[in-house]
Tab-separated table of N, CA, C and O in Angstrom:
chain	number	residue	atom	x	y	z
Y	1	MET	N	-15.151	9.332	2.967
Y	1	MET	CA	-14.611	9.734	1.667
Y	1	MET	C	-13.939	8.905	1.552
Y	1	MET	O	-13.203	7.549	1.723
Y	2	ILE	N	-13.946	8.671	-0.229
Y	2	ILE	CA	-12.828	7.971	-0.749
Y	2	ILE	C	-11.786	8.598	-1.587
Y	2	ILE	O	-11.766	9.264	-2.405
Y	3	GLN	N	-10.281	8.095	-1.730
Y	3	GLN	CA	-9.002	8.267	-1.948
Y	3	GLN	C	-9.109	7.137	-2.894
Y	3	GLN	O	-8.759	5.689	-2.119
Y	4	TRP	N	-8.208	6.565	-3.969
Y	4	TRP	CA	-7.306	6.076	-4.245
Y	4	TRP	C	-5.875	6.893	-5.308
Y	4	TRP	O	-5.586	8.102	-5.232
Y	5	GLY	N	-5.028	5.519	-5.415
Y	5	GLY	CA	-3.695	6.530	-5.942
Y	5	GLY	C	-2.622	4.762	-6.394
Y	5	GLY	O	-4.016	4.222	-6.008
Y	6	TYR	N	-1.695	5.618	-6.716
Y	6	TYR	CA	-1.393	4.354	-6.917
Y	6	TYR	C	0.293	4.900	-7.735
Y	6	TYR	O	0.643	5.897	-6.985
Y	7	PHE	N	0.788	3.880	-6.447
Y	7	PHE	CA	2.242	4.605	-5.916
Y	7	PHE	C	3.474	3.570	-6.789
Y	7	PHE	O	3.578	2.012	-6.789
Y	8	THR	N	4.742	3.574	-6.394
Y	8	THR	CA	5.554	3.560	-6.690
Y	8	THR	C	6.863	4.044	-6.330
Y	8	THR	O	7.315	5.105	-6.116
Y	9	ASN	N	7.495	3.624	-5.953
Y	9	ASN	CA	9.453	4.181	-5.775
Y	9	ASN	C	9.907	3.688	-6.161
Y	9	ASN	O	10.366	1.853	-6.099
Y	10	ALA	N	11.592	3.864	-6.324
Y	10	ALA	CA	12.421	2.914	-7.108
Y	10	ALA	C	13.111	1.982	-5.675
Y	10	ALA	O	13.837	0.650	-5.158
Y	11	SER	N	12.950	2.395	-4.239
Y	11	SER	CA	12.966	1.907	-2.346
Y	11	SER	C	12.550	0.798	-2.403
Y	11	SER	O	12.192	0.587	-2.771
Y	12	ALA	N	13.347	-1.262	-2.003
Y	12	ALA	CA	12.331	-1.231	-1.843
Y	12	ALA	C	12.309	-1.663	-0.433
Y	12	ALA	O	12.560	-1.122	0.734
Y	13	GLY	N	10.698	-2.446	-0.056
Y	13	GLY	CA	10.942	-1.776	1.125
Y	13	GLY	C	9.552	-1.340	2.219
Y	13	GLY	O	8.291	-1.038	1.301
Y	14	SER	N	10.082	-0.674	3.279
Y	14	SER	CA	8.881	0.547	3.662
Y	14	SER	C	8.511	1.377	2.222
Y	14	SER	O	9.656	2.524	1.583
Y	15	ALA	N	7.219	1.590	2.346
Y	15	ALA	CA	6.521	2.925	1.962
Y	15	ALA	C	5.730	3.863	2.099
Y	15	ALA	O	5.003	2.884	3.055
Y	16	THR	N	5.592	5.694	1.981
Y	16	THR	CA	4.288	6.494	2.537
Y	16	THR	C	3.431	7.032	1.707
Y	16	THR	O	4.606	7.681	0.115
Y	17	VAL	N	2.545	6.590	1.322
Y	17	VAL	CA	1.533	6.613	1.181
Y	17	VAL	C	0.653	8.150	1.211
Y	17	VAL	O	0.201	8.314	2.607
Y	18	TYR	N	1.368	9.760	0.929
Y	18	TYR	CA	0.145	10.702	1.539
Y	18	TYR	C	-0.912	11.571	0.410
Y	18	TYR	O	-0.829	11.031	-0.376
Y	19	PHE	N	-1.803	11.208	1.949
Y	19	PHE	CA	-3.407	11.951	1.223
Y	19	PHE	C	-3.435	12.478	0.942
Y	19	PHE	O	-3.063	14.075	1.464
Y	20	PRO	N	-4.165	13.366	-0.836
Y	20	PRO	CA	-4.556	14.801	-0.326
Y	20	PRO	C	-5.355	15.649	-0.135
Y	20	PRO	O	-4.817	16.911	-0.095
Y	21	ILE	N	-6.441	14.541	0.787
Y	21	ILE	CA	-6.907	15.806	1.947
Y	21	ILE	C	-6.876	13.569	3.776
Y	21	ILE	O	-6.946	12.897	3.081
Y	22	SER	N	-6.703	14.661	4.470
Y	22	SER	CA	-6.057	14.697	5.208
Y	22	SER	C	-8.120	13.607	5.810
Y	22	SER	O	-9.022	14.534	6.024
Y	23	PHE	N	-8.155	12.713	6.319
Y	23	PHE	CA	-8.573	11.408	7.061
Y	23	PHE	C	-9.636	12.563	8.473
Y	23	PHE	O	-8.481	13.332	9.452
Y	24	TYR	N	-10.378	12.367	8.844
Y	24	TYR	CA	-10.855	12.083	9.894
Y	24	TYR	C	-9.919	11.633	11.448
Y	24	TYR	O	-9.192	12.716	12.133
Y	25	ASP	N	-9.398	10.935	11.680
Y	25	ASP	CA	-8.804	9.980	12.061
Y	25	ASP	C	-8.251	8.830	11.883
Y	25	ASP	O	-8.308	8.323	9.589
Y	26	ALA	N	-7.030	7.864	11.933
Y	26	ALA	CA	-6.924	6.982	11.520
Y	26	ALA	C	-7.686	5.447	11.782
Y	26	ALA	O	-7.553	5.084	11.364
Y	27	THR	N	-8.784	6.009	11.862
Y	27	THR	CA	-9.732	4.254	11.464
Y	27	THR	C	-10.523	4.318	10.026
Y	27	THR	O	-11.392	3.317	10.144
Y	28	TYR	N	-9.579	4.524	8.754
Y	28	TYR	CA	-10.608	4.938	7.855
Y	28	TYR	C	-9.703	3.107	7.795
Y	28	TYR	O	-8.771	2.349	8.170
Y	29	ARG	N	-10.049	2.558	6.520
Y	29	ARG	CA	-9.932	0.669	5.887
Y	29	ARG	C	-8.237	1.455	4.251
Y	29	ARG	O	-8.890	2.552	3.657
Y	30	PHE	N	-7.841	0.666	5.126
Y	30	PHE	CA	-6.760	1.519	3.151
Y	30	PHE	C	-6.549	-0.460	2.454
Y	30	PHE	O	-6.515	-1.680	3.668
Y	31	MET	N	-6.467	-0.185	1.794
Y	31	MET	CA	-6.104	-0.995	0.393
Y	31	MET	C	-5.214	-1.547	-0.103
Y	31	MET	O	-5.579	-0.289	-0.895
Y	32	THR	N	-4.684	-2.274	-0.703
Y	32	THR	CA	-3.490	-1.976	-1.829
Y	32	THR	C	-3.974	-3.622	-3.321
Y	32	THR	O	-4.445	-4.377	-2.733
Y	33	THR	N	-3.171	-3.767	-4.312
Y	33	THR	CA	-3.718	-4.649	-5.470
Y	33	THR	C	-1.763	-3.618	-5.838
Y	33	THR	O	-1.928	-3.362	-6.287
Y	34	MET	N	-1.524	-5.235	-6.344
Y	34	MET	CA	-0.736	-5.474	-7.210
Y	34	MET	C	-0.283	-6.037	-7.943
Y	34	MET	O	-1.094	-7.219	-8.674
Y	35	GLU	N	-0.487	-5.776	-9.191
Y	35	GLU	CA	-0.095	-6.398	-11.004
Y	35	GLU	C	1.050	-7.502	-11.100
Y	35	GLU	O	2.364	-6.839	-9.876
Y	36	THR	N	0.803	-8.734	-11.791
Y	36	THR	CA	2.098	-9.187	-11.609
Y	36	THR	C	1.768	-9.375	-12.965
Y	36	THR	O	0.841	-10.210	-13.809
Y	37	ALA	N	3.022	-10.270	-14.330
Y	37	ALA	CA	3.347	-10.701	-15.710
Y	37	ALA	C	2.944	-12.659	-15.490
Y	37	ALA	O	2.391	-13.052	-13.626
Y	38	SER	N	2.438	-12.929	-16.065
Y	38	SER	CA	2.003	-14.395	-15.943
Y	38	SER	C	2.912	-15.540	-15.915
Y	38	SER	O	2.667	-15.851	-14.782
Y	39	SER	N	3.903	-14.882	-15.963
Y	39	SER	CA	5.224	-15.823	-15.499
Y	39	SER	C	6.121	-15.803	-14.742
Y	39	SER	O	7.003	-16.461	-14.016
Y	40	ASP	N	5.135	-14.389	-13.443
Y	40	ASP	CA	6.532	-14.645	-13.384
Y	40	ASP	C	6.010	-15.393	-12.090
Y	40	ASP	O	4.528	-15.857	-11.041
Y	41	GLN	N	6.182	-15.421	-11.205
Y	41	GLN	CA	6.609	-16.840	-10.510
Y	41	GLN	C	5.842	-16.593	-8.523
Y	41	GLN	O	6.598	-17.540	-7.730
Y	42	ALA	N	6.265	-15.261	-8.028
Y	42	ALA	CA	5.985	-13.912	-7.200
Y	42	ALA	C	5.321	-13.728	-6.618
Y	42	ALA	O	4.554	-14.008	-6.839
Y	43	LEU	N	4.737	-14.102	-4.930
Y	43	LEU	CA	3.943	-13.782	-4.603
Y	43	LEU	C	4.160	-12.184	-3.386
Y	43	LEU	O	5.130	-12.211	-3.208
Y	44	TYR	N	3.544	-10.983	-4.633
Y	44	TYR	CA	4.107	-9.230	-4.046
Y	44	TYR	C	2.651	-9.145	-3.019
Y	44	TYR	O	1.606	-9.706	-3.335
Y	45	THR	N	3.672	-8.106	-1.743
Y	45	THR	CA	1.962	-8.057	-0.634
Y	45	THR	C	2.741	-6.034	-0.652
Y	45	THR	O	3.553	-6.265	-0.273
Y	46	ALA	N	1.587	-5.797	-0.171
Y	46	ALA	CA	1.821	-4.365	0.464
Y	46	ALA	C	0.669	-4.229	1.621
Y	46	ALA	O	-0.278	-4.313	1.464
Y	47	LEU	N	1.389	-4.328	2.298
Y	47	LEU	CA	0.767	-3.911	3.727
Y	47	LEU	C	1.039	-2.803	4.717
Y	47	LEU	O	2.302	-2.057	5.206
Y	48	PRO	N	-0.080	-2.142	5.546
Y	48	PRO	CA	-0.134	-1.039	5.168
Y	48	PRO	C	0.536	-1.817	7.163
Y	48	PRO	O	-0.449	-2.669	8.530
Y	49	TYR	N	1.119	-0.851	8.322
Y	49	TYR	CA	1.668	-1.079	9.526
Y	49	TYR	C	1.275	0.485	10.276
Y	49	TYR	O	1.982	0.561	11.342
Y	50	ASN	N	1.030	1.621	9.784
Y	50	ASN	CA	1.256	2.591	9.937
Y	50	ASN	C	0.222	3.637	10.019
Y	50	ASN	O	0.580	4.171	9.131
Y	51	LYS	N	-0.660	4.100	10.345
Y	51	LYS	CA	-1.427	4.770	10.284
Y	51	LYS	C	-1.966	6.093	10.637
Y	51	LYS	O	-2.451	5.764	11.946
Y	52	THR	N	-1.830	7.005	10.248
Y	52	THR	CA	-2.435	9.273	10.548
Y	52	THR	C	-2.962	8.795	10.177
Y	52	THR	O	-3.565	8.703	8.672
Y	53	ALA	N	-3.881	10.266	10.377
Y	53	ALA	CA	-5.267	11.253	9.486
Y	53	ALA	C	-4.581	11.436	7.711
Y	53	ALA	O	-4.916	11.867	7.016
Y	54	THR	N	-3.168	11.543	7.614
Y	54	THR	CA	-2.811	12.380	6.885
Y	54	THR	C	-1.314	11.494	6.001
Y	54	THR	O	-1.519	11.740	4.546
Y	55	TYR	N	-1.501	10.325	6.872
Y	55	TYR	CA	-0.417	9.405	5.362
Y	55	TYR	C	-1.077	7.873	6.683
Y	55	TYR	O	-1.647	8.098	7.069
Y	56	VAL	N	-0.056	6.999	5.320
Y	56	VAL	CA	-0.379	4.944	5.711
Y	56	VAL	C	1.242	5.128	5.111
Y	56	VAL	O	1.710	5.097	4.531
Y	57	SER	N	2.553	4.020	6.235
Y	57	SER	CA	3.183	3.529	5.908
Y	57	SER	C	2.380	2.176	5.509
Y	57	SER	O	1.368	1.767	6.322
Y	58	ILE	N	3.719	1.699	5.362
Y	58	ILE	CA	3.212	0.111	3.711
Y	58	ILE	C	5.121	-0.296	3.753
Y	58	ILE	O	6.147	0.711	3.405
Y	59	MET	N	4.433	-1.457	4.630
Y	59	MET	CA	6.050	-2.799	3.950
Y	59	MET	C	5.633	-3.357	2.530
Y	59	MET	O	4.413	-3.999	2.693
Y	60	ARG	N	6.414	-3.805	1.012
Y	60	ARG	CA	6.166	-4.004	0.394
Y	60	ARG	C	6.820	-5.369	0.243
Y	60	ARG	O	8.199	-5.151	1.114
Y	61	LYS	N	6.299	-6.492	0.443
Y	61	LYS	CA	7.395	-8.004	0.346
Y	61	LYS	C	7.110	-8.655	-0.979
Y	61	LYS	O	5.974	-8.123	-1.389
Y	62	TYR	N	8.070	-9.348	-1.102
Y	62	TYR	CA	7.384	-10.716	-2.138
Y	62	TYR	C	7.923	-12.036	-1.486
Y	62	TYR	O	8.899	-12.049	-0.346
Y	63	VAL	N	7.740	-13.234	-1.603
Y	63	VAL	CA	7.415	-14.866	-2.045
Y	63	VAL	C	8.095	-15.113	-3.485
Y	63	VAL	O	6.359	-15.055	-3.945
Y	64	ASN	N	8.978	-16.238	-3.111
Y	64	ASN	CA	8.985	-16.344	-4.492
Y	64	ASN	C	9.485	-18.205	-4.490
Y	64	ASN	O	10.188	-18.501	-3.538
Y	65	ALA	N	8.746	-19.147	-4.923
Y	65	ALA	CA	8.717	-19.675	-4.453
Y	65	ALA	C	8.704	-21.073	-6.129
Y	65	ALA	O	7.695	-21.188	-6.191
Y	66	THR	N	9.655	-20.763	-6.138
Y	66	THR	CA	10.462	-20.956	-7.983
Y	66	THR	C	10.574	-22.711	-6.992
Y	66	THR	O	9.799	-23.926	-6.438
Y	67	THR	N	11.704	-23.500	-6.819
Y	67	THR	CA	12.687	-23.801	-6.855
Y	67	THR	C	13.320	-24.769	-4.939
Y	67	THR	O	13.572	-25.774	-4.139
Y	68	THR	N	13.478	-23.644	-5.430
Y	68	THR	CA	13.181	-22.561	-3.319
Y	68	THR	C	12.749	-21.138	-2.866
Y	68	THR	O	11.513	-20.908	-3.232
Y	69	ILE	N	12.165	-21.461	-1.736
Y	69	ILE	CA	10.534	-20.551	-1.039
Y	69	ILE	C	12.358	-19.091	-1.072
Y	69	ILE	O	12.758	-19.228	-0.450
Y	70	SER	N	12.166	-17.669	-1.121
Y	70	SER	CA	12.674	-16.649	-0.667
Y	70	SER	C	11.815	-16.193	-0.183
Y	70	SER	O	10.089	-15.705	-0.823
Y	71	VAL	N	12.225	-15.574	0.496
Y	71	VAL	CA	11.026	-14.745	0.843
Y	71	VAL	C	11.756	-12.879	0.399
Y	71	VAL	O	13.376	-12.543	1.485
Y	72	GLY	N	11.660	-11.893	0.323
Y	72	GLY	CA	12.145	-10.639	0.877
Y	72	GLY	C	11.443	-8.705	0.431
Y	72	GLY	O	10.098	-9.086	0.384
Y	73	SER	N	12.628	-7.872	0.699
Y	73	SER	CA	11.731	-6.222	0.599
Y	73	SER	C	11.516	-6.320	-1.557
Y	73	SER	O	12.353	-6.405	-1.424
Y	74	SER	N	10.379	-5.990	-1.454
Y	74	SER	CA	8.956	-6.033	-3.414
Y	74	SER	C	10.241	-4.238	-2.658
Y	74	SER	O	10.485	-3.151	-2.268
Y	75	THR	N	10.082	-4.072	-3.813
Y	75	THR	CA	10.224	-2.303	-5.083
Y	75	THR	C	8.737	-2.663	-5.926
Y	75	THR	O	9.057	-1.319	-6.503
Y	76	ARG	N	7.929	-3.410	-5.278
Y	76	ARG	CA	6.383	-2.968	-7.130
Y	76	ARG	C	5.694	-2.786	-6.539
Y	76	ARG	O	6.108	-1.634	-5.755
Y	77	GLY	N	5.225	-1.184	-7.359
Y	77	GLY	CA	4.635	-0.431	-7.051
Y	77	GLY	C	2.936	-0.843	-6.986
Y	77	GLY	O	3.104	-2.139	-6.952
Y	78	PHE	N	1.943	-0.425	-6.749
Y	78	PHE	CA	1.264	-1.041	-6.618
Y	78	PHE	C	-0.527	0.248	-6.316
Y	78	PHE	O	0.016	1.587	-6.352
Y	79	ASP	N	-1.587	-0.748	-6.703
Y	79	ASP	CA	-2.357	0.466	-6.400
Y	79	ASP	C	-3.481	0.414	-5.190
Y	79	ASP	O	-2.903	0.084	-4.097
Y	80	TRP	N	-3.683	1.530	-4.489
Y	80	TRP	CA	-4.283	2.240	-3.991
Y	80	TRP	C	-5.891	2.037	-3.181
Y	80	TRP	O	-5.788	3.026	-4.178
Y	81	MET	N	-6.308	2.425	-2.226
Y	81	MET	CA	-7.947	3.004	-1.815
Y	81	MET	C	-7.827	3.114	-0.058
Y	81	MET	O	-7.806	1.932	0.182
Y	82	ALA	N	-8.236	4.202	-0.079
Y	82	ALA	CA	-8.458	4.766	1.339
Y	82	ALA	C	-10.382	4.911	1.288
Y	82	ALA	O	-10.642	5.794	1.262
Y	83	ILE	N	-10.977	4.354	2.591
Y	83	ILE	CA	-12.327	4.534	3.079
Y	83	ILE	C	-12.534	5.145	4.245
Y	83	ILE	O	-11.739	4.641	5.057
Y	84	GLY	N	-12.672	6.488	4.561
Y	84	GLY	CA	-12.926	6.991	5.535
Y	84	GLY	C	-13.882	7.757	5.748
Y	84	GLY	O	-14.430	8.645	5.092
Y	85	ARG	N	-13.679	8.690	7.526
Y	85	ARG	CA	-14.216	10.130	7.188
Y	85	ARG	C	-13.592	11.165	7.364
Y	85	ARG	O	-13.443	11.072	7.371
Y	86	TRP	N	-14.374	12.035	6.421
Y	86	TRP	CA	-13.748	13.236	6.063
Y	86	TRP	C	-14.379	14.559	7.376
Y	86	TRP	O	-13.022	15.268	8.344
Y	87	LYS	N	-15.236	14.385	7.541
Y	87	LYS	CA	-14.904	15.976	9.053
Y	87	LYS	C	-16.496	14.802	10.377
Y	87	LYS	O	-16.362	14.153	10.247
């Protein structure tokens, strides 16, 4: 089964994606991608850290490397796709 979507909320850091249809178990694969502006000098990422059959928890982070390097929690939205067993 393949499921996909776009996640956005204003809270920085941790987020939870709930699947429209539950997977058989937590052995599915979960991928994310984030868009940015061409003038943006930060790198954004959305990393899964807790998977269940019905949802996955995501940690959103950024690294900014302009004159100094800073790391922090992000509020950026992201596209996601999950592939796994249905029954």
